[in-house]
XYZ file of C-alpha atoms in Angstrom:
295
model
C 174.755 72.956 39.560
C 176.884 70.297 38.810
C 178.158 71.360 35.408
C 179.660 74.930 36.450
C 181.357 73.440 39.441
C 182.678 71.357 36.908
C 183.457 74.234 34.719
C 184.761 76.391 37.152
C 187.093 73.560 38.849
C 188.636 72.853 35.268
C 189.079 76.576 34.500
C 190.818 77.245 37.814
C 193.758 74.367 36.667
C 195.935 76.367 35.301
C 198.313 73.028 34.750
C 196.494 71.922 32.781
C 197.735 74.403 29.851
C 201.186 73.453 29.642
C 200.199 69.863 30.032
C 197.958 69.842 27.372
C 200.407 72.233 25.234
C 203.249 69.391 26.372
C 200.474 66.509 25.202
C 200.014 68.377 22.167
C 204.134 68.828 21.048
C 204.214 64.943 22.221
C 202.183 63.818 19.780
C 202.812 65.859 16.761
C 206.659 65.089 17.500
C 205.367 61.779 16.712
C 203.286 62.401 14.018
C 205.779 64.736 12.001
C 208.902 63.044 11.577
C 206.864 60.141 9.648
C 205.176 62.529 6.749
C 203.084 61.442 4.388
C 202.683 57.972 6.068
C 201.916 59.743 9.403
C 199.609 61.744 8.161
C 197.576 58.794 6.876
C 198.237 57.056 9.937
C 197.018 60.457 12.092
C 193.705 61.034 9.336
C 193.258 57.287 9.998
C 192.506 57.516 14.049
C 190.303 60.695 13.914
C 187.937 58.523 11.830
C 188.368 59.944 8.070
C 187.369 56.517 6.866
C 184.450 55.904 9.023
C 182.512 59.863 8.403
C 182.228 59.689 11.984
C 184.568 60.409 14.740
C 186.953 56.650 15.889
C 187.201 57.861 19.242
C 183.624 57.525 20.529
C 182.845 54.277 18.975
C 185.941 52.511 20.824
C 185.645 53.855 24.424
C 182.092 52.015 23.918
C 184.043 48.867 24.574
C 185.870 49.382 28.024
C 183.181 51.466 29.426
C 181.061 48.229 28.603
C 183.281 45.635 29.545
C 184.156 47.009 32.797
C 180.815 48.109 33.671
C 180.480 44.448 33.758
C 183.052 43.614 35.000
C 182.206 45.619 38.661
C 178.613 43.479 38.828
C 180.866 40.285 38.029
C 183.751 41.231 40.243
C 180.698 41.583 43.488
C 178.482 38.842 42.409
C 181.771 36.491 42.579
C 181.745 36.853 45.924
C 178.151 35.577 46.226
C 179.698 32.624 44.732
C 177.028 32.536 41.767
C 180.229 33.631 39.403
C 183.089 32.947 38.788
C 186.129 35.078 39.415
C 187.413 34.467 36.032
C 184.330 36.254 34.393
C 185.550 39.741 36.680
C 189.385 39.110 34.718
C 188.096 38.594 31.590
C 186.214 41.673 31.305
C 189.067 43.487 32.542
C 190.882 42.379 30.122
C 188.365 43.076 27.216
C 188.200 46.533 28.572
C 192.321 47.022 28.404
C 192.170 46.404 24.960
C 189.542 48.605 23.998
C 191.226 51.401 26.646
C 194.648 51.448 24.739
C 192.880 51.789 21.549
C 190.253 54.825 23.267
C 193.759 56.274 24.583
C 195.767 56.355 21.247
C 192.430 57.725 18.983
C 191.707 60.187 21.946
C 195.373 61.875 22.353
C 195.059 61.822 18.781
C 192.159 64.292 18.672
C 193.362 66.333 21.757
C 196.277 67.681 19.166
C 193.855 69.922 17.766
C 192.273 71.725 21.097
C 192.572 74.663 21.841
C 191.758 77.092 25.167
C 189.080 76.051 27.545
C 188.495 72.893 24.920
C 192.151 71.949 25.917
C 191.946 71.808 29.087
C 188.801 69.610 29.102
C 190.538 67.169 26.910
C 193.482 67.511 28.690
C 192.036 66.594 31.849
C 189.609 63.961 30.763
C 192.735 62.409 28.845
C 194.744 62.327 31.706
C 191.893 60.484 34.086
C 191.114 58.130 31.568
C 194.943 57.087 31.700
C 194.862 56.814 34.912
C 191.901 54.648 35.046
C 193.200 52.681 32.070
C 196.524 51.820 34.774
C 194.655 51.186 37.133
C 192.921 48.314 35.773
C 196.160 47.422 33.945
C 196.909 46.671 37.765
C 193.760 44.985 38.691
C 194.703 42.726 35.849
C 198.359 42.002 36.551
C 197.027 40.761 40.166
C 194.910 38.796 39.053
C 197.386 37.156 36.840
C 199.279 36.463 39.833
C 196.790 34.654 41.596
C 196.651 36.495 44.649
C 195.547 39.402 45.974
C 191.956 38.912 44.469
C 190.814 41.358 46.993
C 192.966 44.103 46.099
C 192.450 43.655 42.346
C 189.071 44.090 43.071
C 188.972 47.340 44.678
C 191.904 48.731 42.341
C 189.363 47.742 39.427
C 186.299 49.725 41.489
C 188.367 53.177 41.706
C 189.186 52.555 37.855
C 185.967 52.190 37.401
C 185.089 55.963 39.338
C 187.753 57.691 37.629
C 186.282 56.782 34.347
C 182.830 57.553 34.992
C 184.272 60.665 36.203
C 186.227 60.879 33.175
C 183.628 60.366 31.156
C 181.702 63.239 32.392
C 184.385 65.619 31.381
C 184.186 63.511 28.104
C 180.440 64.230 27.396
C 181.368 67.687 28.128
C 183.739 68.109 25.646
C 181.513 67.155 22.688
C 178.150 68.920 24.287
C 179.527 71.290 25.315
C 182.799 72.671 23.239
C 181.624 70.541 20.413
C 185.109 68.824 20.201
C 185.093 66.570 16.684
C 181.103 67.950 15.986
C 180.069 68.399 12.472
C 180.018 72.450 11.956
C 177.453 71.876 9.550
C 174.807 70.157 11.242
C 172.922 73.002 12.011
C 173.777 74.310 8.791
C 171.161 76.105 6.711
C 170.865 77.025 2.752
C 168.948 76.676 -0.616
C 167.286 73.505 -0.997
C 164.115 74.424 -3.288
C 165.463 77.141 -5.887
C 168.430 77.655 -7.219
C 170.072 80.664 -5.702
C 171.980 83.487 -7.922
C 175.979 84.067 -6.512
C 177.959 85.977 -9.437
C 178.609 86.069 -13.113
C 180.937 83.308 -15.180
C 183.656 85.977 -15.406
C 184.071 86.033 -11.281
C 185.360 82.385 -11.254
C 188.552 81.894 -12.720
C 190.126 78.421 -12.840
C 192.184 77.525 -9.896
C 190.812 80.380 -7.853
C 188.963 80.031 -4.349
C 185.539 82.450 -4.580
C 183.662 83.048 -1.464
C 180.091 83.667 -1.758
C 176.630 83.510 0.195
C 173.850 81.426 -0.626
C 170.786 81.628 1.281
C 172.491 81.899 4.588
C 175.014 79.641 3.737
C 178.799 80.308 3.207
C 179.956 78.669 0.184
C 183.224 78.165 -1.397
C 183.136 78.093 -5.629
C 185.998 76.452 -7.307
C 186.564 76.405 -11.029
C 188.409 73.151 -11.141
C 189.026 71.646 -15.281
C 186.526 74.370 -16.512
C 183.707 73.177 -14.504
C 182.521 74.939 -11.077
C 182.175 72.933 -8.083
C 181.265 74.637 -4.828
C 180.512 73.076 -0.982
C 180.135 74.782 1.465
C 182.900 76.977 2.872
C 182.368 76.049 6.718
C 184.952 73.258 7.911
C 182.741 70.524 9.237
C 185.424 69.889 11.681
C 185.973 72.911 13.969
C 184.436 75.645 11.569
C 187.406 77.111 9.919
C 186.937 79.373 6.551
C 188.212 77.189 3.527
C 188.429 80.134 1.155
C 191.050 81.417 3.376
C 193.124 77.539 3.187
C 195.520 75.941 0.463
C 193.991 75.410 -2.805
C 195.601 72.080 -4.754
C 194.089 71.198 -8.259
C 190.307 69.934 -6.528
C 191.544 69.359 -3.054
C 191.447 72.354 -0.742
C 193.228 72.256 2.959
C 191.779 74.204 5.704
C 193.752 77.097 7.599
C 192.852 75.796 10.711
C 193.851 72.438 11.440
C 194.754 70.794 7.343
C 191.867 68.780 6.796
C 191.352 68.333 3.228
C 188.438 68.000 1.410
C 187.116 67.114 -2.533
C 185.611 70.395 -4.129
C 183.811 68.082 -5.897
C 182.685 66.190 -4.126
C 182.671 67.708 -0.656
C 184.310 64.441 0.746
C 187.224 64.197 3.349
C 190.395 63.470 1.922
C 192.749 63.803 5.178
C 191.394 64.532 8.990
C 191.302 65.792 11.672
C 187.483 66.632 10.239
C 185.475 63.101 9.869
C 182.073 64.570 8.298
C 182.392 65.590 4.790
C 181.254 68.947 3.347
C 177.669 69.660 2.104
C 177.726 69.540 -1.853
C 175.862 72.206 -3.933
C 175.112 72.042 -7.418
C 175.929 74.793 -9.828
C 174.169 75.985 -12.828
C 175.899 78.230 -14.874
C 174.196 80.080 -18.035
C 175.901 83.106 -20.034
C 175.605 85.535 -17.304
C 174.889 84.094 -14.329
C 176.140 81.534 -11.824
C 173.545 80.127 -9.405
C 173.615 77.285 -6.662
C 171.568 74.874 -4.639
C 172.113 71.839 -2.249
C 172.182 68.937 -4.047
C 170.466 67.063 -1.344
C 168.417 68.501 1.603
C 170.645 68.736 4.886
C 167.865 68.174 7.463
C 165.668 65.705 5.732
């Protein structure tokens, strides 16, 4: 089975571990000196503003453009299509690839273990494909060596498709940048008792269980607020993070959420937290999901 062969191959490449760590150190070294503006830009590149990871959106550009380039280059030999078409598609793909490389290595920064090995192999292969296409484009610009330019583009396409397989494995096999609350279950129809008013003091995070869901409850400004306790980015326990006013920071990768509405205030998370309505009476605190998760 191809999947098991690829998995064994990637796991056997021990050089991917130090290489991945070096890349993460390099990426972190770029953002850290920039302080708050750097964190904002890093969050932007993750896609926190989009409500969805930005990297897979951008990767469609080089994948599509370079696929058309392959067809155009081959048709150019028949005289039915101008050779300029292939060059144009290669150029468009390169522009998209630059964005894909930047956002991809930005997402790579938060990977660990086998996930990091896969991300490293995927990133290096995509970088190689981009360099091959860049060389192909330069040859086309020079007006000579068209056959070599096409050959380099075909080689780049083969590398890109192989790397795309690893990218799919990253998402569907290890869950990189997947919403960790996508399959969560919680109280949707009826309120569930989670404690009494005295259990939730101002400015303190309290983890409770409600209908099978781990819930974070915070009293802010005298009012109780509740969101899912599992970080949407990588599943970190939010109650073990830091609370600053109405914003909680995940202890794993520093994603930040607003406990009042679940919105992402800082990446790497891109998906908001499920929000629960809180009903507080004289002796009881009850919660239920503000909206169904799967309807």
